[in-house]
Backbone as a ProteinNet text record, in pm:
[ID]
protein_1_A
[PRIMARY]
MENAKYAVLIYPSFSLQEITCLTSCLSVWFEEKIDIIASERKTYISEDGFQVIPQRTFEEVEPGDYSCIILPGTIYLLFALYDDKLIDFLRRGKDADTLFAAISSSPILLSKAGLLDGRDFTAGYFMQMADVFPFIDKSHFIHKPIVESGNVITGIGMFFREFAEKVLNRLGYDVGPDFMNMDVNKYTESDLTFYWSDEEYKEFLEELKDFKKD
[TERTIARY]
66.7	-3.1	90.4	61.9	146.3	120.6	236.2	192.4	131.4	46.8	-19.3	79.3	40.8	122.9	125.2	4.8	-16	-99.1	-41.9	-62.5	-133.4	-216.4	-262.4	-213.2	-172.8	-139.2	-253.6	-280	-389.9	-346.3	-423.7	-393.8	-491.6	-517.8	-612.6	-681	-822.3	-888	-842.6	-795.6	-751.4	-886.9	-833.7	-976	-979.6	-1064.7	-1134.7	-1160.2	-1249.4	-1295	-1202.1	-1053	-974.2	-896.2	-910.1	-827.1	-914.3	-1047.6	-1142.6	-1151.2	-1143.5	-1156.3	-1028.7	-907.7	-800.9	-815.3	-847.5	-829.2	-953.9	-1090.1	-1183.9	-1159.8	-1065.5	-1008.2	-928.9	-841.8	-747.4	-813.5	-894.4	-958.7	-1068.6	-1154.7	-1279.5	-1246	-1208.6	-1165.4	-1043.8	-962	-828.5	-809.7	-894.1	-873.2	-756.1	-697.6	-569	-622.6	-519.2	-517.3	-474.8	-516.1	-426.8	-443.1	-322.1	-291.9	-316.9	-385.8	-406.2	-293	-222.2	-113.1	-124.6	-59.6	-93.8	-9.7	27.3	138.5	75.4	-48.6	-109.4	-208.9	-232.7	-353.3	-468	-541.7	-646.7	-748.4	-864.6	-934.3	-900.4	-919.6	-877.1	-1021.5	-1057.5	-1187.8	-1129.7	-1174.2	-1168.8	-1215.5	-1192.2	-1251.5	-1395.3	-1470.6	-1621.3	-1682.2	-1624.5	-1663.1	-1645	-1591.9	-1574.7	-1467.4	-1506.4	-1433.6	-1302.8	-1198.5	-1096.6	-1000.8	-967.9	-886.6	-756.3	-625.1	-538.5	-506.9	-433.3	-394.6	-251.6	-200.6	-68.1	12.1	116.4	182.6	310.4	332.8	443.3	602.8	591.9	716.6	700.4	586.3	579.9	626.8	625.5	657.1	754.2	788.8	901.1	855.7	845.9	823.3	846.5	948.6	990.6	934.6	853.4	745.6	628.4	610.1	477.8	533.4	445.1	471	446.2	316.4	275.1	222.5	264.2	213.9	131.2	-21.7	-106.3	-112.4	-90.5	-116.7	-215.1	-345.8	-426.2	-418.5	-468.7	-492.6	-551	-543.7	-605.7	-626.9	-740.8	-759.2	-692.8	-665.9	-582.5	-418.8	-357.3	-246.6	-110	-137.1	-18.2	-27.2	-132.9	-104.9	-35.4	-42.6	37.8	194.5	201.7	327.8	419.8	355	436.8	456.9	414.3	391.1	518.7	619.2	746.7	749.3	662.5	658.1	624.6	528.3	501.6	618.4	658.8	787.1	921.6	947.6	1023.4	1019.4	874.9	858.2	897.3	857.6	868.9	981	1075.8	1229.7	1276.9	1261.2	1303.6	1286	1198.5	1161.6	1230.3	1316.8	1403.6	1449.9	1510.2	1608.9	1503.6	1374.5	1289.9	1261.8	1201.5	1168.2	1000.9	949.9	828.4	764.4	629.3	583.6	497.8	542.9	452.5	357.4	226.2	97.1	83.7	75.6	46.1	-43.4	-180.4	-265.5	-314.5	-349.7	-409.6	-278.5	-298.2	-211.2	-88.8	-110.7	-22.9	106.5	145.3	288.1	366.3	342.7	420.2	485.9	407.2	463.3	590.8	596.1	708.5	805.1	780.2	883.4	981.1	890.9	934.5	1030.8	993.6	1075.1	1202	1208.6	1340.7	1263	1169.9	1133.1	1098.3	1082	1056.2	1190.1	1310	1429.8	1470.2	1450.3	1498.4	1417.6	1289.3	1185.3	1079.2	999.5	894.3	778.3	688.5	563	461.9	342.4	225.2	150.7	75.3	-8.7	-141	-206.4	-343.7	-342	-202.2	-205.6	-187.2	-206.5	-199.1	-66.6	-25.8	127.2	218.3	148.7	195.2	278.2	259.6	301.2	460.5	496.9	615.7	733.3	636.9	704.8	721.4	648.6	685.7	776.9	745.2	839.3	953	1099.2	1191.5	1232.1	1170.4	1187.9	1114.3	999.1	930.1	1010.2	1051.9	1134.6	1047.2	1018.7	920.7	988.1	1104.9	1159.9	1117.6	1079.4	1020.3	864.7	783.9	640.9	588	510.7	457.3	323.8	254.7	111.1	20.7	29.1	-74.8	-143.7	-230.9	-340.5	-256.2	-166.5	-105.2	27	141.4	276.3	336.8	412.7	480.9	625.2	693.5	847.7	910.8	988.1	1034.5	954.8	986.9	884	790	747.8	654.4	555.3	397.2	297.5	234.7	223.9	122.1	9.8	-71.2	-205.3	-272.9	-370.3	-448.8	-571.1	-621.7	-760.9	-884	-915.2	-1024.2	-977.1	-886.2	-833.1	-830.1	-897.8	-909	-908.9	-1003.1	-1003.6	-883.9	-824.8	-696.6	-590.9	-581.8	-470.8	-508.4	-622.6	-634.9	-592.3	-632.4	-594	-451.2	-376.4	-221.9	-164.8	-204.2	-153.1	-189.3	-288.6	-328.7	-236.3	-237.5	-149	-32.7	38.9	184.4	183.5	93.1	102.6	95.4	53.1	17.3	-110.3	-212.6	-338.8	-402.2	-476.9	-563.7	-703.3	-728	-848.9	-916.8	-883.7	-950.6	-945.1	-1003.4	-979.9	-1095.3	-1205.6	-1305.5	-1308.9	-1208.7	-1204.4	-1273.9	-1380.6	-1469.4	-1496.6	-1534.4	-1563.9	-1661.6	-1760.2	-1827	-1959.4	-1979.3	-2114.7	-2224.2	-2310.4	-2409.9	-2531.4	-2538.9	-2636	-2649.8	-2506	-2485.8	-2542.2	-2596	-2637.3	-2769.2	-2793	-2927.5	-3000.1	-3121.6	-3169.9	-3114.8	-3084.4	-3003.9	-2859.3	-2806.8	-2668.9	-2668.7	-2792.9	-2811.3	-2902	-2905.4	-2994.1	-2867.5	-2874.5	-2753.3	-2811.7	-2692.2	-2744.6	-2626.5	-2608.1	-2520.5	-2508.4	-2404.6	-2391	-2421.5	-2477.2	-2556.2	-2466.9	-2313.3	-2245.8	-2253.1	-2232.1	-2249.8	-2389.9	-2497.2	-2625.4	-2628.2	-2584.5	-2580.1	-2514.4	-2391	-2303.1	-2392.7	-2473.8	-2566.4	-2681.4	-2723.6	-2866.9	-2805.2	-2663.6	-2611.8	-2581.6	-2490.7	-2493.3	-2618.5	-2743.2	-2849.8	-2902	-2866.2	-2914.9	-2855.2	-2748.2	-2709.4	-2776.9	-2866.4	-2924.2	-3054.1	-3122.5	-3274.7	-3293.7	-3375.2	-3409.9	-3533.4	-3594.6	-3682.7	-3685.1
-118.3	-16.8	132.1	194.1	316.5	441.3	480.2	606.6	716.1	779.3	917.5	997.9	1129.6	1264.7	1297.2	1265.7	1332.3	1193	1250.1	1163	1219.1	1133.1	1216.5	1083.1	1131	1030.8	1048.6	944.1	894.8	855.1	865.9	814.3	799.8	756.6	752.7	899.5	896.4	1032.9	1144.9	1129.6	1210.2	1274.1	1453.3	1536.6	1521.1	1482.6	1496.2	1647.2	1694.7	1834.4	1941.5	1908.4	2026.9	1998.4	1866.5	1870.2	1841.9	1824.1	1772.7	1906.1	2026.2	2121.7	2122.1	2087.1	2057.4	1948.2	1797.3	1691.2	1669.2	1752.7	1741.8	1826.1	1923	2014.3	1919.9	1885.7	1802.3	1691.7	1591.9	1492.2	1525	1623.6	1643.9	1739.9	1851.3	1988.6	1936.4	1860	1853.9	1724.8	1627.9	1497.9	1443.1	1461.6	1402	1283.4	1175.2	1052.7	1098.3	1058.3	1064.8	942	909	805.4	825.9	726.4	694	627.2	687.7	591.5	613.9	517.6	482.8	367.9	358.1	260.3	100.7	93.2	-43.7	-33.4	-146.8	-182.6	-233.3	-127.6	-140.2	-44.6	-44	51.6	173.8	300.6	376.4	473.8	542.8	603.6	753	834.1	972.9	1024	1183.1	1234.9	1207.5	1221.3	1227.9	1100.5	996.3	839.1	776.8	824	789	677.1	566.1	467.2	469.9	467.4	506.8	372.1	304.4	209.6	266.2	265.9	308.8	222.3	269.8	185.6	148.9	204	181.7	217.4	158.2	204.8	254.4	296.3	392.7	316.4	178.9	86.2	60.8	116.3	69.4	172.9	298.3	396.2	498.8	600.7	711.2	866.8	933	1060.2	1136.6	1106.1	1157.8	1131.1	1018	932.7	1056.8	1153.7	1245.4	1406	1461.6	1604.9	1688.7	1623.6	1707.2	1557.1	1576.4	1512.9	1602	1531.7	1618.3	1551.7	1632.8	1575.9	1656.2	1587.2	1633.2	1635	1736.2	1744.4	1607.4	1607	1476	1523.6	1488.7	1537.3	1473.1	1340.3	1226.4	1228.3	1332.7	1366.7	1246.9	1211.4	1117.9	975.3	947.5	810.2	857.5	943.6	976.4	1021.6	1084.6	1160.3	1038.5	910.5	804.4	695	726.6	602.2	609.2	508.2	522.9	513.8	434.4	431.7	547.1	605.7	726.5	848.2	867.2	934	926.2	785.2	747.4	784.2	769.4	804.8	936.5	1037.3	1151.3	1205.8	1153.5	1173.7	1156	1041.3	994.8	1102.2	1204.5	1308.5	1406.3	1418.4	1585.1	1626	1570.1	1564.5	1555.8	1544.6	1505.3	1661.4	1641.5	1750	1730.9	1737	1736.4	1847.5	1881.8	1974.3	1909.8	1942.6	1894	1977.9	1954	2059.5	2005.1	2053.7	2021.9	2109.4	2059.6	2192	2144.2	2229.8	2201.5	2132.5	2046.2	1974.1	1900.7	1855.2	1787.5	1847.6	1980.4	2025.2	1973.8	1925.2	1873.5	1752.6	1669.8	1545.2	1590.6	1684.6	1750.2	1796.2	1871.9	1901.3	1771.9	1674.8	1544	1477	1493.7	1437.5	1534	1647.3	1725.1	1823.2	1818.7	1888.7	2024.6	2060.5	2212.7	2252.7	2196.2	2271.5	2386	2488.5	2620.7	2682	2650.4	2685.6	2749.1	2870.1	2904.2	2838.5	2832.9	2766.3	2786.7	2760.2	2769.4	2617.4	2650.6	2520	2553.9	2444.5	2466.9	2395.6	2334.8	2275.5	2400.6	2343.4	2416.4	2443.5	2563.8	2629.7	2533.6	2474.3	2418.9	2291.4	2250.3	2135.5	2153.8	2291.5	2348.1	2331	2354.3	2324.3	2221.1	2092	1925.1	1863.7	1913.4	1864.7	1961	1939.1	2002	2008.7	1922.4	1929.4	2026.3	2085.6	2212.9	2342.6	2416.7	2535.9	2651.8	2693.1	2787.7	2938.5	2923.8	3065.2	3082.3	2991.7	2985.3	2961.9	2955.3	2948.7	3087	3097.8	3238.5	3237.2	3325	3312.6	3382.6	3295.9	3321.7	3233.5	3256.3	3136.4	3043.8	3078.5	3016.7	3052.4	2956.4	3002.8	2895.6	2967.9	2882.5	2931.7	2833.4	2832.6	2720.9	2760.6	2679	2556	2424.4	2317.9	2274.6	2353.7	2313.1	2427.7	2403.9	2498.9	2422.3	2513.7	2467.3	2595.5	2512.4	2642.6	2575.7	2672	2618.7	2573.3	2492.6	2407.6	2504.3	2611.9	2678.7	2763.8	2766.7	2810.8	2742.1	2617.7	2511.3	2559.9	2680.8	2672.2	2776.7	2864.6	2932.7	2867.2	2768.2	2632.9	2571.5	2526.5	2425.7	2567.4	2693.9	2781.4	2826	2797.3	2822.2	2724.8	2587.1	2460.2	2460.8	2486.8	2477	2564.4	2693.7	2777	2745.6	2681.8	2645.9	2510	2452.7	2339.1	2365	2508.8	2551	2530.6	2522.5	2528	2656	2703.6	2828.5	2827.7	2877.9	2850.4	2963.1	3083.1	3211.5	3283.2	3416.2	3501.3	3461.9	3404.8	3391.6	3264.1	3174.8	3053	2992.8	2934	2857.4	2975.4	3095.6	3223.6	3344.6	3263.9	3353.9	3417	3530.5	3618.6	3508.4	3469.6	3387.6	3508.3	3640.6	3728.6	3790.5	3747.8	3844.8	3760.7	3626.3	3534.7	3551	3536	3548.4	3402.7	3414.3	3277.2	3215.1	3297.6	3236.1	3180.2	3254	3211	3068.5	3039.1	2923.4	2817.4	2842.3	2717.3	2666.8	2528.6	2474.7	2391	2368.4	2285.6	2226.5	2097.3	2064.2	2087	2092.6	2102.5	1995	2005.6	1896.9	1797.6	1787	1676.2	1621	1667.9	1608.6	1554.1	1641.3	1556.6	1442.1	1429.7	1295.9	1193.5	1217.4	1128.5	1086.8	1166.2	1127.2	1039.9	1072.4	979.6	809.4	832.4	678.3	611.8	687.3	625.6	555.2	660.5	612.9	483	460.1	317.6	202.8	223.7	78.8	55.2	166.7	147.5	126	153.7	145	-13.3	-46.5	-198.7	-236.4	-156.5	-174.9	-53.3
-8.7	-7.3	-14.5	-94.4	-106.5	-30.5	54.8	155.6	98.3	198.7	133.2	154.4	115.2	156.4	296.4	339.1	481.9	577.7	706	799.2	936.1	1018.4	1145.8	1215.9	1347.6	1470.1	1562.2	1609.6	1698.5	1839.8	1944.7	2077	2142.8	2261.8	2345.4	2363.7	2345	2384.5	2296.7	2160.9	2046.7	2024.7	1984.5	1927.5	1796.6	1735.2	1620.4	1580.7	1679.8	1645.4	1611.3	1657.2	1640.1	1523.5	1458	1322	1208.3	1206.1	1123.7	1014.5	1047.6	960.7	860.2	891.1	846.5	756.5	810.9	711.1	627.5	667.9	576.9	448.6	463.8	345.9	259.3	324.2	250.1	177.9	240.9	172.3	78.6	114.7	43.9	-61.1	-38.3	-121.9	-225.2	-177.2	-249.6	-300.4	-248.6	-288.8	-217.1	-123.7	-80.6	21.6	19	99.8	231.7	348.1	474.8	531.3	590.9	659.4	792.4	868.2	1015.8	1082.3	1159	1220.9	1387.9	1460.9	1590.6	1654.8	1763.8	1814.5	1779.2	1795.8	1740	1645	1602.7	1512.6	1597.4	1649.8	1737.6	1750.3	1800.3	1777.9	1910.4	1846.1	1975.1	1946	2067.5	2113.6	2132.8	2026.5	2058.4	2156.9	2205.9	2318.1	2324.6	2202.2	2180.9	2155	2162.6	2137	2010.5	1937.2	1765.9	1794.7	1718.2	1695.9	1604.2	1623.7	1461.8	1448.6	1368.4	1367.2	1245.2	1326.1	1237.8	1102.7	993.9	895.4	881.1	985.5	972.9	1136.7	1183.3	1296.4	1273.5	1397.9	1390.5	1349.4	1358.2	1335.9	1169.4	1112.3	992.2	870.5	931.9	847.4	908.5	799.6	872.8	850.5	947.3	946.6	782.7	767.6	622	484.9	507.6	408.5	381.3	480.4	459.4	439.2	367.4	354.8	484.8	541.3	660.9	775.3	887.2	984.1	1093.5	1115.4	1198.6	1333.9	1445.3	1579	1645.7	1673.9	1745.7	1898.4	1954.6	2112.2	2175.4	2299.9	2378.4	2505.7	2580.6	2695.7	2814.5	2795.9	2867.4	2796.6	2825.9	2754.6	2818.5	2931.7	2958.5	2878.9	2833.4	2750.7	2628.6	2573.6	2456.9	2490.1	2602	2643.5	2678.4	2729.8	2771.9	2681.8	2551.5	2475.8	2379	2443.7	2366.6	2218.4	2148.3	2007.8	1945	1997.9	1961.1	1946.2	2074.5	2092.7	2004.3	1982.8	1914.4	1753.4	1726.3	1565.4	1549.3	1650.7	1617.4	1632.1	1697.3	1731.1	1580.7	1520.8	1399	1293.4	1315	1221.6	1221.7	1307.1	1353.2	1243.3	1146.4	1049.6	912.2	915	807.7	739.3	613.2	548.6	539.4	674.2	684.3	775.4	738.3	828.3	923.2	1057.9	1176.6	1221.9	1217.4	1269.8	1394	1510.6	1631	1693.8	1740.9	1793.6	1938.9	2023.7	2179.5	2247.7	2316.6	2407.7	2349.1	2203.4	2131.5	2116.8	2103.7	2123	2209.5	2326.4	2430.5	2395.5	2305.8	2246.8	2145.3	2072.6	1978.3	2086.5	2199	2294.1	2355.4	2382	2435.1	2325.6	2224.5	2116.9	2064	2095.2	2050.8	1936.1	1876.7	1785.6	1791.2	1918.4	1968	1992.7	1975.7	2043.6	1992.7	2049.5	1974.7	1875.4	1900.1	1806.9	1922.8	1858.8	1920.3	1902.9	1975.7	1956.9	2065.1	2053.4	2138.1	2171.4	2284.4	2311.1	2387.1	2407.3	2505.2	2598.4	2658.8	2771.3	2884.3	3031.5	3149.7	3168.2	3191.6	3215.8	3326.9	3431.7	3525.3	3467.8	3340.2	3265.6	3256.5	3227.7	3185.5	3332.9	3439.8	3560.1	3577.8	3554.1	3581.3	3488.3	3352.6	3233.3	3193.3	3236.7	3217.6	3039.4	2980.5	2824.6	2744.5	2830.2	2764.1	2792.8	2688.7	2694.8	2709.6	2833	2838.3	2771	2753.1	2685.7	2536.4	2480.8	2367.4	2330	2449.8	2458.9	2414.3	2315.3	2302.2	2299.1	2353.4	2404.9	2280.2	2162.2	2042.7	1996.2	1929.7	1885.4	1799	1701.8	1607.1	1593.7	1595.5	1572.7	1495.6	1382.7	1295.7	1302.5	1313.7	1333.6	1249.7	1119.6	1056.3	1019.7	1024.6	948.5	1056.1	1186.3	1284.8	1287.5	1285	1294.3	1425	1531.7	1658.5	1670.5	1743.6	1739.7	1884.8	1964.5	2052.7	2019.3	2067.3	2015.4	1989.5	2052.4	2021.9	1874.6	1834.7	1710.5	1571.1	1587.5	1500.6	1339.7	1320.8	1176.3	1130.1	1239.8	1192	1161.9	1253.4	1236.7	1115.5	1056.7	931	838.4	833.1	716.8	714.9	834.9	833.8	774.8	796	755	610.1	541.1	424.6	355.3	389.2	305.5	337.6	407.7	404.8	322.5	309.4	215.1	62.1	10.1	-107.7	-152.1	-71.1	-107	-74.6	-198.7	-202.6	-135.7	-9.8	27.3	45.9	-13.3	-34.8	104.8	97.2	192.4	303.5	300.8	380.2	440.4	435.4	479.9	629.1	602.4	689.6	773.5	740	828.1	765.4	704.3	619.1	721.1	647.4	735.2	668.3	798.2	741.3	699.6	730.4	693.6	574.6	497.9	368.2	233.9	255.7	161.8	114.4	-16.6	-82.4	-119.1	-142.8	-143.9	-269.6	-363.6	-482	-454.3	-351.5	-310.1	-247.2	-178.6	-105.1	-159.3	-304.1	-396	-495.9	-450.1	-528.6	-648.4	-766.8	-877.9	-928.2	-963.1	-1003.6	-1161.8	-1196	-1374.8	-1446.3	-1590.6	-1670.4	-1637.2	-1644.2	-1664.2	-1517.3	-1387.9	-1271.4	-1257.3	-1303.4	-1286	-1368.1	-1485.6	-1560.8	-1491.8	-1431.6	-1343.7	-1212.6	-1158.7	-1037.9	-1071.5	-1189.8	-1265.6	-1285.7	-1346.8	-1364.9	-1251.4	-1125	-1020	-954.8	-969	-911.7	-948.4	-1081.4	-1137.6	-1058.1	-1009.4	-923	-816	-766.8	-609	-636.9	-757.7	-782.5	-778.3	-757.1	-745	-851.9	-897.3	-1015.6	-1120.5
[MASK]
++++++++++++++++++++++++++++++++++++++++++++++++++++++++++++++++++++++++++++++++++++++++++++++++++++++++++++++++++++++++++++++++++++++++++++++++++++++++++++++++++++++++++++++++++++++++++++++++++++++++++++++++++++++

């Protein structure tokens, strides 16, 4: 199975909400394939109860296989933080020409793996974490919604839209000036009435034949 250009890392209680603005654009708007990677080929449950089974494990791929690796946050951070396979995978990407995009609590995983050494970053975890874990470099913690430094983009979870926009722009995708932030009051009835093109409509009618029983 050929590797995708993009990957999402998952771990117990990972946050789908923080990354789906980004992943849906990659997969639906730009038709990109995304690999889901974890320590084991088992079911992982997101923080809101969705069950996800990864296609690959950290031992089967290298960070350099991907153009971008996306790390969602997690409300139970210690499971991921003490996952040796996960941290080792990230360490192997220290010299890779790969964009790492980490949101919410997940920048701490990059810190532990050494990917934030000397880099400015932000995160959504509680600041006491920096007192507990010496690998967090408080001198480079920037209190902003999104921080881009070299091949790393970090963000706070509530700014998931801005995070997605920053990552997509960095990857070269044109998402326009009003990305996921339109004024709902400015649209007319005509704007909110949707039609296929003639060719798309014909394709739909052909697909429909496979589902009709009579």
